[in-house]
Amino acid sequence: MQLLKKLKKASPGWFLLTVGIIILLLIPNLNIIINLFGEAGENWEHVRNYLLVNYFQNSLILVLATGLLAAFLGAGLAWVIAAYNFPGRDFLSWGLILPLAIPPYIGAYVYQGMFSYTGPLQTFLRNKFQLRLSQQYFDFMNIRGAIFIYTIFLFPYVFLMTRAFLSKQSASLLESSRLLGKSDNTIFFKIILPLSRGAVVAGSSLVMMEVLNDYGVVKYFGISTFTTAIFKSWFGMGDLPTSVRLAVMAMLVIFVVLFIEKLLRGGRKYSYSTSNIRPVSRRKLEGSRKVLAQLFTYGVFFFGFLLPTVQLLYWSFLSRGGGLMETLHFAFTSFLTGGGAAVLILTGAVIIATTARMSSNFVSNLLARITILGYSIPGAVIAVGVLLFMLQLDGVLSFLQTGFGIEANVVLSSTLVMLIFAYAVRFMGIAFNSVNSGYEKIGESYFEASRTLGKGVTETFFKIDLPMLKPALMSGFLLVFIEIMKELPLTMILRPFNFDTLATKAFEYASDEMIYRAADLSLVLIFFSAAAIYLITHHRRRKNNAVRN
């Protein structure tokens, strides 16, 4: 209570706004837990007895296998980029992030289309070499194919975090190891990996969260997971209570993943005995080592971005621009929805981060944990909680309208308000982390000086903090915008009637085997995402260069 009083005294207005936002963020998840104690659906017994084990097994296999492979791939690429110089290294330092611009469900139908019996690869082999190989060598629509898709398009999460960590490491560690005669492989496995374990595990945990959240790949490949089960019980059977119970099971898988992450992080901490820390100096590669580094890095870039993008361009060319106006319509809808939602989410994140900045460490940590909770929960699970909450609000509004004799028919559960609110629950943590990191770089000296001069918190924010936060706000906006543009499960479940985005329509076309039409929409989505990624990386690179100079 003393902490809350202290916080209120610091800024009552900001405190009340933060409390309101936090309550709204928590209600959907609390709704799921509360409804768990309600009456079970008619299909729950069948699901529990015959299907639940399969959901657990498939979900854990996908999560753990993808997390492990992405960790090795992302950490290996980060080491090569951070420690060596070779032709194309500057381009690859940001080019290897571009696979994030391609949502895994788009990559899934692209690779399946390329490797199918009528796809370009098998057609080429039959026509040019008269080769008719067994279809088992080209079958992507299974768990192994899904693991490949997730790994090749999500590894940049590990790459980004590990590269950022390695770029700040002391060159003396590498120089000392090399002077002792250690090979680069030994240095990587015995020094670099243990040091960067926290960054690797943090990136892998993001990959695993994305895998649990995904609906497009597992639905397209016919793999039963908790996400597909929630969709099936909700839309296929009309059984919301069973969906609630499946959502709780999915949350248990999340807790297992987070527990494993905690164990892998361990309690070891590393620090330097001197403040004279030089960044890692890159070694120039020659001969076969240069060729191997290029094959590794360019090979991943080829399969993770270039190949699927070229295939989509070819399919789009074959469509002859037949659906140009429809593509522009969905692009405009997605841009407005994503941009508007990102602005609202960023506003909420600024309020929470500003309040956390003025509070004690305990309250600050509590606010941070609650805010990022939504991103660790799959979109399908959040959708269940948001729908339950909106149905309750509709009941309250209906009661008020009847009680006061108002003839207006206000319904929230079938409008865009519900979808944007769900976006806020899921992606508030991304915006909060960006704003909070901006505050950490600013420090508190300017804020304290302004308060000492008698300025209020709000006036200080708009005149002092906001101008200095602009880089962090831009990064936060672009990150949230990318995620909303690519989001599929939330949008598929909660979208209003006759409302589609680039993501939902591309997935529908791909599911209906209308591959050429899906290609047009997918390319626009990739363009938006790639442009945002370039802006973020280009801005950060310029800022780092300015700091060095």
Coordinates of C-alpha atoms in Angstrom, one line a residue:
M1 CA 0.0 0.0 0.0
Q2 CA 2.9 2.4 0.8
L3 CA 4.3 1.8 -2.7
L4 CA 0.9 2.6 -4.3
K5 CA 0.5 5.7 -2.2
K6 CA 4.0 6.8 -3.2
L7 CA 3.1 6.2 -6.9
K8 CA -0.2 8.1 -6.7
K9 CA 1.5 11.0 -5.0
A10 CA 4.1 11.1 -7.8
S11 CA 1.4 11.4 -10.5
P12 CA -2.2 10.5 -9.8
G13 CA -3.4 11.0 -13.4
W14 CA -0.7 8.8 -15.0
F15 CA -1.3 6.2 -12.2
L16 CA -5.0 6.0 -12.8
L17 CA -4.5 5.6 -16.6
T18 CA -2.0 2.9 -16.0
V19 CA -4.2 1.0 -13.6
G20 CA -7.0 1.1 -16.1
I21 CA -4.9 -0.2 -19.0
I22 CA -3.4 -2.9 -16.9
I23 CA -6.8 -4.1 -15.8
L24 CA -8.0 -4.2 -19.4
L25 CA -4.9 -6.2 -20.4
L26 CA -5.5 -8.7 -17.6
I27 CA -9.2 -9.3 -17.9
P28 CA -9.1 -11.5 -21.0
N29 CA -6.6 -13.9 -19.4
L30 CA -8.5 -13.9 -16.1
N31 CA -11.7 -14.6 -18.0
I32 CA -10.2 -17.8 -19.4
I33 CA -9.3 -19.1 -16.0
I34 CA -12.7 -18.1 -14.5
N35 CA -14.6 -19.9 -17.3
L36 CA -12.6 -23.0 -16.8
F37 CA -14.7 -23.8 -13.7
G38 CA -17.9 -23.5 -15.7
E39 CA -19.8 -26.4 -17.3
A40 CA -17.7 -28.5 -19.8
G41 CA -18.7 -28.6 -23.4
E42 CA -20.3 -31.6 -25.0
N43 CA -17.1 -32.4 -26.9
W44 CA -14.7 -32.1 -24.0
E45 CA -14.8 -35.7 -23.0
H46 CA -13.9 -36.9 -26.5
V47 CA -11.1 -34.3 -26.8
R48 CA -9.7 -35.2 -23.4
N49 CA -9.7 -39.0 -23.9
Y50 CA -8.6 -39.2 -27.5
L51 CA -7.0 -36.0 -28.8
L52 CA -5.4 -34.1 -25.9
V53 CA -2.2 -36.2 -25.8
N54 CA -1.7 -35.7 -29.5
Y55 CA -2.1 -31.9 -29.2
F56 CA 0.5 -31.9 -26.4
Q57 CA 2.9 -34.1 -28.3
N58 CA 2.8 -32.2 -31.6
S59 CA 3.0 -28.8 -29.9
L60 CA 6.0 -29.7 -27.8
I61 CA 7.8 -31.3 -30.7
L62 CA 7.3 -28.3 -32.9
V63 CA 8.3 -25.9 -30.1
L64 CA 11.4 -27.6 -28.8
A65 CA 12.8 -28.7 -32.2
T66 CA 12.3 -25.3 -33.7
G67 CA 13.8 -23.5 -30.7
L68 CA 16.9 -25.7 -30.7
L69 CA 17.5 -25.5 -34.5
A70 CA 16.9 -21.7 -34.5
A71 CA 19.3 -21.3 -31.6
F72 CA 22.1 -23.0 -33.5
L73 CA 21.4 -21.4 -36.8
G74 CA 20.9 -17.9 -35.4
A75 CA 23.9 -18.1 -33.0
G76 CA 26.2 -19.5 -35.7
L77 CA 25.2 -16.7 -38.2
A78 CA 25.6 -14.0 -35.5
W79 CA 29.2 -15.3 -34.8
V80 CA 30.2 -15.3 -38.4
I81 CA 28.8 -11.8 -39.0
A82 CA 30.3 -10.4 -35.8
A83 CA 33.8 -12.0 -35.9
Y84 CA 34.7 -12.1 -39.6
N85 CA 35.0 -9.9 -42.7
F86 CA 34.2 -11.3 -46.1
P87 CA 32.5 -10.0 -49.3
G88 CA 28.9 -9.2 -48.7
R89 CA 29.1 -9.2 -44.9
D90 CA 27.7 -5.6 -44.6
F91 CA 24.7 -6.5 -46.7
L92 CA 24.1 -9.8 -44.8
S93 CA 24.3 -8.0 -41.4
W94 CA 20.8 -6.7 -42.1
G95 CA 19.8 -9.0 -45.0
L96 CA 19.7 -12.0 -42.7
I97 CA 16.9 -10.2 -40.8
L98 CA 14.6 -10.1 -43.9
P99 CA 13.2 -13.7 -43.4
L100 CA 11.2 -12.1 -40.6
A101 CA 9.3 -10.1 -43.3
I102 CA 7.8 -13.4 -44.6
P103 CA 5.2 -14.9 -42.3
P104 CA 5.7 -18.6 -41.8
Y105 CA 2.3 -19.5 -43.3
I106 CA 3.3 -17.7 -46.5
G107 CA 6.6 -19.6 -46.6
A108 CA 4.7 -22.8 -46.0
Y109 CA 2.5 -22.6 -49.1
V110 CA 5.4 -21.2 -51.2
Y111 CA 7.6 -24.2 -50.4
Q112 CA 4.8 -26.7 -50.7
G113 CA 4.0 -25.2 -54.1
M114 CA 7.6 -25.3 -55.3
F115 CA 8.1 -28.9 -54.2
S116 CA 4.7 -30.4 -55.1
Y117 CA 4.3 -32.8 -58.0
T118 CA 3.2 -30.0 -60.4
G119 CA 5.7 -27.5 -58.9
P120 CA 8.7 -26.0 -60.7
L121 CA 11.3 -28.4 -59.2
Q122 CA 9.6 -31.7 -60.0
T123 CA 8.4 -30.4 -63.4
F124 CA 12.0 -29.4 -64.2
L125 CA 13.4 -32.8 -63.1
R126 CA 10.8 -34.7 -65.2
N127 CA 11.1 -32.6 -68.4
K128 CA 14.9 -32.1 -68.4
F129 CA 16.3 -35.3 -66.9
Q130 CA 13.2 -37.7 -67.0
L131 CA 13.6 -38.2 -63.3
R132 CA 10.5 -39.4 -61.4
L133 CA 11.5 -39.5 -57.8
S134 CA 9.4 -40.8 -54.9
Q135 CA 7.1 -38.1 -53.4
Q136 CA 8.4 -38.8 -50.0
Y137 CA 11.5 -36.8 -50.8
F138 CA 9.4 -33.7 -51.6
D139 CA 6.7 -34.0 -48.9
F140 CA 6.7 -30.8 -46.9
M141 CA 3.3 -31.2 -45.3
N142 CA 4.3 -32.9 -42.1
I143 CA 6.0 -32.0 -38.8
R144 CA 9.5 -32.1 -40.3
G145 CA 8.4 -29.7 -43.0
A146 CA 6.8 -27.4 -40.4
I147 CA 10.0 -27.4 -38.3
F148 CA 12.0 -26.4 -41.4
I149 CA 9.5 -23.6 -42.2
Y150 CA 9.5 -22.2 -38.7
T151 CA 13.3 -22.4 -38.4
I152 CA 14.2 -20.7 -41.7
F153 CA 11.8 -17.8 -41.2
L154 CA 12.1 -17.3 -37.4
F155 CA 15.8 -17.7 -36.7
P156 CA 16.4 -13.9 -37.1
Y157 CA 15.1 -13.5 -33.5
V158 CA 18.1 -15.4 -32.2
F159 CA 20.4 -13.8 -34.8
L160 CA 19.4 -10.3 -33.8
M161 CA 19.8 -10.8 -30.0
T162 CA 23.1 -12.8 -30.3
R163 CA 24.7 -10.4 -32.8
A164 CA 23.8 -7.4 -30.6
F165 CA 25.4 -9.2 -27.6
L166 CA 28.5 -10.2 -29.5
S167 CA 29.1 -6.7 -30.9
K168 CA 29.6 -5.4 -27.4
Q169 CA 32.0 -8.1 -26.2
S170 CA 35.6 -7.4 -25.5
A171 CA 38.1 -8.2 -28.2
S172 CA 40.6 -9.3 -25.5
L173 CA 38.6 -12.5 -25.0
L174 CA 39.2 -13.6 -28.6
E175 CA 42.8 -12.4 -28.7
S176 CA 43.7 -14.2 -25.5
S177 CA 42.1 -17.4 -26.8
R178 CA 43.9 -17.2 -30.1
L179 CA 47.2 -16.5 -28.5
L180 CA 46.7 -19.7 -26.5
G181 CA 46.3 -21.6 -29.7
K182 CA 42.6 -22.2 -29.6
S183 CA 40.9 -22.8 -32.9
D184 CA 37.9 -20.7 -33.9
N185 CA 35.5 -23.6 -33.5
T186 CA 36.8 -24.2 -29.9
I187 CA 36.4 -20.5 -29.2
F188 CA 32.9 -20.5 -30.4
F189 CA 31.7 -23.6 -28.5
K190 CA 33.6 -23.1 -25.3
I191 CA 33.7 -19.3 -24.9
I192 CA 31.2 -17.5 -27.2
L193 CA 28.2 -19.8 -26.7
P194 CA 28.5 -19.9 -22.8
L195 CA 28.9 -16.1 -22.7
S196 CA 26.0 -15.4 -25.1
R197 CA 23.7 -18.1 -23.6
G198 CA 21.3 -15.5 -22.2
A199 CA 20.9 -13.8 -25.6
V200 CA 20.5 -17.2 -27.4
V201 CA 17.9 -18.5 -25.0
A202 CA 16.0 -15.2 -25.1
G203 CA 15.9 -15.3 -28.9
S204 CA 14.9 -18.9 -28.9
S205 CA 12.1 -18.3 -26.4
L206 CA 10.7 -15.7 -28.8
V207 CA 10.9 -18.3 -31.6
M208 CA 9.0 -20.8 -29.5
M209 CA 6.3 -18.3 -28.6
E210 CA 5.8 -17.6 -32.3
V211 CA 5.5 -21.3 -33.1
L212 CA 2.9 -21.8 -30.4
N213 CA 1.0 -18.7 -31.7
D214 CA 1.0 -19.9 -35.3
Y215 CA -2.1 -21.2 -37.0
G216 CA -1.4 -20.9 -40.7
V217 CA 1.4 -23.4 -41.0
V218 CA -0.1 -26.2 -38.9
K219 CA -3.6 -25.7 -40.4
Y220 CA -2.2 -25.8 -44.0
F221 CA 0.0 -28.8 -43.2
G222 CA -2.8 -30.6 -41.3
I223 CA -0.9 -30.9 -38.0
S224 CA -3.0 -31.0 -34.9
T225 CA -1.9 -28.5 -32.2
F226 CA -3.7 -26.5 -29.5
T227 CA -4.2 -23.6 -31.9
T228 CA -5.9 -25.7 -34.6
A229 CA -7.9 -27.5 -31.9
I230 CA -9.2 -24.1 -30.5
F231 CA -10.3 -23.1 -34.0
K232 CA -11.9 -26.5 -34.7
S233 CA -13.9 -26.6 -31.4
W234 CA -14.9 -23.0 -31.8
F235 CA -15.8 -22.7 -35.4
G236 CA -16.3 -26.3 -36.4
M237 CA -18.3 -27.5 -33.4
G238 CA -19.6 -24.2 -31.9
D239 CA -18.3 -25.4 -28.5
L240 CA -16.8 -22.4 -26.7
P241 CA -16.4 -24.1 -23.3
T242 CA -14.2 -26.7 -24.9
S243 CA -12.2 -23.9 -26.6
V244 CA -11.7 -22.4 -23.1
R245 CA -10.3 -25.6 -21.7
L246 CA -8.0 -26.0 -24.7
A247 CA -6.8 -22.4 -24.2
V248 CA -5.9 -23.3 -20.6
M249 CA -3.9 -26.3 -21.8
A250 CA -2.1 -24.1 -24.3
M251 CA -1.2 -21.7 -21.5
L252 CA 0.3 -24.7 -19.5
V253 CA 2.5 -25.4 -22.5
I254 CA 3.6 -21.8 -22.4
F255 CA 4.5 -22.1 -18.7
V256 CA 6.5 -25.3 -19.5
V257 CA 8.4 -23.3 -22.2
L258 CA 9.1 -20.4 -19.8
F259 CA 10.3 -22.8 -17.1
I260 CA 12.7 -24.5 -19.5
E261 CA 13.9 -21.0 -20.6
K262 CA 14.6 -20.1 -16.9
L263 CA 16.6 -23.3 -16.4
L264 CA 18.6 -22.8 -19.6
R265 CA 19.4 -19.2 -18.7
G266 CA 20.9 -20.4 -15.4
G267 CA 22.2 -18.2 -12.7
R268 CA 25.7 -17.4 -14.1
K269 CA 26.7 -13.8 -14.7
Y270 CA 29.7 -12.5 -16.5
S271 CA 31.4 -9.1 -16.0
Y272 CA 34.7 -7.5 -16.9
S273 CA 37.4 -6.7 -14.5
T274 CA 38.2 -3.5 -16.4
S275 CA 36.2 -0.8 -18.0
N276 CA 38.5 -0.6 -21.0
I277 CA 36.4 -2.8 -23.3
R278 CA 37.2 -2.9 -27.1
P279 CA 34.6 -4.3 -29.5
V280 CA 35.4 -7.6 -31.3
S281 CA 37.8 -7.0 -34.2
R282 CA 36.7 -8.9 -37.3
R283 CA 39.2 -11.2 -38.9
K284 CA 39.4 -11.1 -42.7
L285 CA 38.7 -14.5 -44.2
E286 CA 40.6 -15.9 -47.2
G287 CA 40.5 -19.0 -49.4
S288 CA 38.2 -21.9 -48.4
R289 CA 37.1 -20.3 -45.1
K290 CA 35.8 -17.3 -47.0
V291 CA 33.9 -19.6 -49.4
L292 CA 32.4 -21.6 -46.5
A293 CA 31.3 -18.5 -44.7
Q294 CA 29.6 -17.2 -47.9
L295 CA 28.0 -20.5 -48.6
F296 CA 26.6 -20.6 -45.1
T297 CA 25.3 -17.0 -44.9
Y298 CA 24.1 -16.6 -48.4
G299 CA 22.6 -20.1 -48.4
V300 CA 20.4 -19.1 -45.4
F301 CA 19.5 -15.8 -47.0
F302 CA 18.6 -17.6 -50.2
F303 CA 16.3 -20.2 -48.6
G304 CA 14.9 -17.8 -46.0
F305 CA 14.1 -14.8 -48.2
L306 CA 15.3 -14.7 -51.8
L307 CA 13.9 -18.0 -53.1
P308 CA 10.4 -17.7 -51.7
T309 CA 10.3 -14.0 -52.8
V310 CA 11.3 -14.8 -56.4
Q311 CA 8.8 -17.7 -56.5
L312 CA 6.0 -15.3 -55.4
L313 CA 7.1 -12.7 -58.0
Y314 CA 6.8 -15.4 -60.7
W315 CA 3.4 -16.5 -59.6
S316 CA 2.3 -12.9 -59.4
F317 CA 3.5 -12.4 -62.9
L318 CA 1.4 -15.3 -64.1
S319 CA -1.7 -13.7 -62.5
R320 CA -1.2 -10.8 -64.9
G321 CA -2.4 -8.3 -62.2
G322 CA -5.9 -9.7 -62.5
G323 CA -6.8 -8.7 -58.9
L324 CA -5.0 -5.4 -58.7
M325 CA -7.9 -3.4 -57.3
E326 CA -8.7 -6.1 -54.8
T327 CA -5.0 -6.2 -53.7
L328 CA -5.0 -2.4 -53.3
H329 CA -8.2 -2.6 -51.2
F330 CA -6.8 -5.1 -48.8
A331 CA -3.4 -3.3 -48.6
F332 CA -5.3 -0.1 -47.7
T333 CA -7.4 -1.9 -45.1
S334 CA -4.4 -3.6 -43.6
F335 CA -2.3 -0.3 -43.5
L336 CA -5.1 1.7 -41.8
T337 CA -5.9 -1.1 -39.3
G338 CA -2.2 -1.8 -38.5
G339 CA -1.2 1.9 -38.3
G340 CA -4.2 2.9 -36.2
A341 CA -3.9 0.0 -33.8
A342 CA -0.1 0.6 -33.5
V343 CA -0.7 4.2 -32.6
L344 CA -3.2 3.3 -29.9
I345 CA -0.9 0.5 -28.5
L346 CA 2.1 2.8 -28.5
T347 CA 0.1 5.4 -26.6
G348 CA -0.8 2.9 -23.9
A349 CA 2.8 1.7 -23.7
V350 CA 4.1 5.2 -23.2
I351 CA 1.6 5.7 -20.3
I352 CA 2.7 2.5 -18.6
A353 CA 6.4 3.0 -19.2
T354 CA 6.2 6.6 -17.9
T355 CA 4.4 5.4 -14.8
A356 CA 6.9 2.6 -14.3
R357 CA 9.7 5.1 -14.6
M358 CA 8.3 7.2 -11.7
S359 CA 7.6 4.2 -9.5
S360 CA 9.7 2.0 -7.2
N361 CA 11.6 -1.0 -8.6
F362 CA 8.9 -3.5 -7.4
V363 CA 6.0 -1.7 -9.1
S364 CA 8.1 -1.1 -12.2
N365 CA 9.0 -4.8 -12.5
L366 CA 5.4 -5.7 -11.9
L367 CA 4.1 -3.4 -14.6
A368 CA 6.7 -4.7 -17.0
R369 CA 5.8 -8.4 -16.4
I370 CA 2.0 -7.8 -16.7
T371 CA 2.5 -5.8 -19.9
I372 CA 4.6 -8.4 -21.7
L373 CA 2.4 -11.3 -20.6
G374 CA 0.2 -11.0 -23.6
Y375 CA 3.0 -11.6 -26.1
S376 CA 3.9 -14.9 -24.4
I377 CA 0.3 -16.2 -24.9
P378 CA -0.8 -17.6 -28.3
G379 CA -3.2 -15.4 -30.3
A380 CA -5.9 -18.0 -30.3
V381 CA -5.9 -18.1 -26.5
I382 CA -6.1 -14.3 -26.3
A383 CA -9.0 -14.4 -28.8
V384 CA -11.0 -16.7 -26.5
G385 CA -10.5 -14.4 -23.5
V386 CA -11.2 -11.2 -25.5
L387 CA -14.4 -12.7 -27.0
L388 CA -15.7 -13.7 -23.5
F389 CA -14.9 -10.2 -22.2
M390 CA -16.7 -8.5 -25.1
L391 CA -19.7 -10.7 -24.8
Q392 CA -19.9 -9.7 -21.1
L393 CA -19.6 -6.0 -22.1
D394 CA -22.4 -6.4 -24.6
G395 CA -24.6 -7.9 -21.9
V396 CA -23.9 -4.9 -19.6
L397 CA -24.5 -2.4 -22.5
S398 CA -27.8 -4.2 -23.4
F399 CA -28.9 -4.0 -19.7
L400 CA -28.1 -0.3 -19.5
Q401 CA -29.9 0.4 -22.8
T402 CA -33.0 -1.4 -21.6
G403 CA -32.8 0.1 -18.2
F404 CA -32.6 3.7 -19.4
G405 CA -34.9 3.2 -22.4
I406 CA -32.2 3.8 -25.0
E407 CA -33.1 2.4 -28.4
A408 CA -29.4 2.3 -29.7
N409 CA -28.1 -1.2 -30.4
V410 CA -24.5 -1.0 -29.3
V411 CA -22.6 -4.3 -29.9
L412 CA -18.9 -4.6 -29.4
S413 CA -18.3 -8.3 -30.1
S414 CA -18.8 -8.0 -33.8
T415 CA -16.9 -4.8 -34.5
L416 CA -13.3 -3.7 -35.2
V417 CA -13.1 -2.5 -31.6
M418 CA -12.8 -6.1 -30.4
L419 CA -10.0 -6.9 -32.9
I420 CA -8.0 -3.8 -32.0
F421 CA -8.4 -4.5 -28.3
A422 CA -7.1 -8.0 -28.9
Y423 CA -4.1 -6.5 -30.8
A424 CA -3.4 -4.3 -27.7
V425 CA -3.5 -7.3 -25.3
R426 CA -1.1 -9.3 -27.5
F427 CA 1.4 -6.6 -28.7
M428 CA 1.5 -4.1 -25.8
G429 CA 4.7 -5.8 -24.5
I430 CA 6.6 -5.1 -27.8
A431 CA 5.8 -1.4 -27.6
F432 CA 6.5 -1.2 -23.9
N433 CA 10.0 -2.8 -24.3
S434 CA 10.8 -0.3 -27.0
V435 CA 9.6 2.8 -25.0
N436 CA 11.2 1.5 -21.8
S437 CA 14.6 1.0 -23.5
G438 CA 14.3 4.6 -24.8
Y439 CA 13.8 5.8 -21.2
E440 CA 16.8 3.8 -20.0
K441 CA 19.0 5.5 -22.6
I442 CA 17.7 9.0 -21.7
G443 CA 18.2 8.5 -18.0
E444 CA 16.5 10.4 -15.2
S445 CA 18.7 13.5 -14.9
Y446 CA 16.6 15.7 -17.4
F447 CA 13.4 14.5 -15.8
E448 CA 14.6 15.3 -12.3
A449 CA 15.9 18.7 -13.3
S450 CA 12.6 19.6 -14.8
R451 CA 10.7 18.5 -11.7
T452 CA 13.1 20.5 -9.6
L453 CA 12.2 23.6 -11.6
G454 CA 8.6 23.1 -10.7
K455 CA 7.3 21.5 -13.9
G456 CA 4.7 18.8 -13.7
V457 CA 5.0 15.3 -14.9
T458 CA 2.8 15.8 -18.0
E459 CA 4.5 19.1 -19.0
T460 CA 7.9 17.5 -18.5
F461 CA 6.9 14.5 -20.7
F462 CA 5.7 16.6 -23.6
K463 CA 8.6 19.2 -23.5
I464 CA 11.5 17.0 -22.4
D465 CA 10.9 13.3 -22.7
L466 CA 8.8 13.1 -25.9
P467 CA 11.4 14.8 -28.2
M468 CA 14.1 12.5 -26.8
L469 CA 11.9 9.4 -27.1
K470 CA 11.2 9.8 -30.9
P471 CA 13.7 7.1 -32.0
A472 CA 12.3 4.6 -29.6
L473 CA 8.7 5.5 -30.5
M474 CA 9.5 5.0 -34.2
S475 CA 11.0 1.6 -33.6
G476 CA 8.1 0.6 -31.3
F477 CA 5.6 1.7 -33.9
L478 CA 7.3 -0.1 -36.7
L479 CA 7.7 -3.3 -34.7
V480 CA 4.0 -3.4 -33.6
F481 CA 3.0 -2.5 -37.2
I482 CA 4.9 -5.4 -38.6
E483 CA 3.4 -7.8 -36.1
I484 CA -0.2 -6.6 -36.7
M485 CA 0.3 -6.8 -40.5
K486 CA 1.4 -10.5 -40.2
E487 CA -1.0 -11.6 -37.4
L488 CA -3.3 -14.4 -38.5
P489 CA -5.0 -16.3 -35.6
L490 CA -6.4 -13.2 -33.8
T491 CA -7.6 -11.6 -37.0
M492 CA -9.1 -14.8 -38.3
I493 CA -11.1 -15.3 -35.1
L494 CA -12.1 -11.8 -34.1
R495 CA -12.5 -9.9 -37.4
P496 CA -15.9 -8.4 -38.2
F497 CA -18.1 -9.9 -40.9
N498 CA -16.8 -9.3 -44.4
F499 CA -13.5 -7.8 -43.1
D500 CA -10.2 -9.1 -44.4
T501 CA -6.6 -8.1 -44.3
L502 CA -3.6 -9.0 -46.5
A503 CA -2.8 -11.9 -44.1
T504 CA -6.2 -13.4 -43.8
K505 CA -7.1 -13.2 -47.5
A506 CA -3.7 -14.5 -48.6
F507 CA -4.1 -17.5 -46.3
E508 CA -7.7 -18.1 -47.6
Y509 CA -6.5 -18.0 -51.2
A510 CA -3.6 -20.4 -50.5
S511 CA -5.9 -22.8 -48.6
D512 CA -8.3 -22.8 -51.7
E513 CA -5.3 -23.5 -54.0
M514 CA -5.6 -20.1 -55.6
I515 CA -1.9 -19.7 -55.4
Y516 CA -1.5 -16.9 -58.0
R517 CA -3.9 -14.6 -56.1
A518 CA -2.3 -15.4 -52.8
A519 CA 1.1 -14.4 -54.3
D520 CA -0.1 -10.9 -55.1
L521 CA -1.3 -10.2 -51.6
S522 CA 1.7 -11.9 -50.0
L523 CA 4.2 -9.7 -51.9
V524 CA 2.5 -6.6 -50.7
L525 CA 2.6 -7.9 -47.1
I526 CA 6.3 -8.8 -47.5
F527 CA 7.0 -5.3 -49.0
F528 CA 5.4 -3.6 -46.0
S529 CA 7.3 -5.8 -43.5
A530 CA 10.6 -5.6 -45.3
A531 CA 10.4 -1.8 -45.6
A532 CA 9.7 -1.5 -41.8
I533 CA 12.7 -3.8 -41.0
Y534 CA 15.0 -1.8 -43.2
L535 CA 13.9 1.5 -41.6
I536 CA 14.6 0.1 -38.1
T537 CA 17.9 -1.4 -38.9
H538 CA 19.1 1.5 -41.0
H539 CA 18.2 3.9 -38.2
R540 CA 20.0 1.9 -35.6
R541 CA 23.1 1.5 -37.8
R542 CA 23.2 5.3 -38.3
K543 CA 22.9 5.9 -34.6
N544 CA 25.6 3.4 -33.8
N545 CA 27.9 5.0 -36.3
A546 CA 27.2 8.4 -34.9
V547 CA 28.1 7.2 -31.4
R548 CA 31.4 5.7 -32.6
N549 CA 32.4 8.9 -34.5

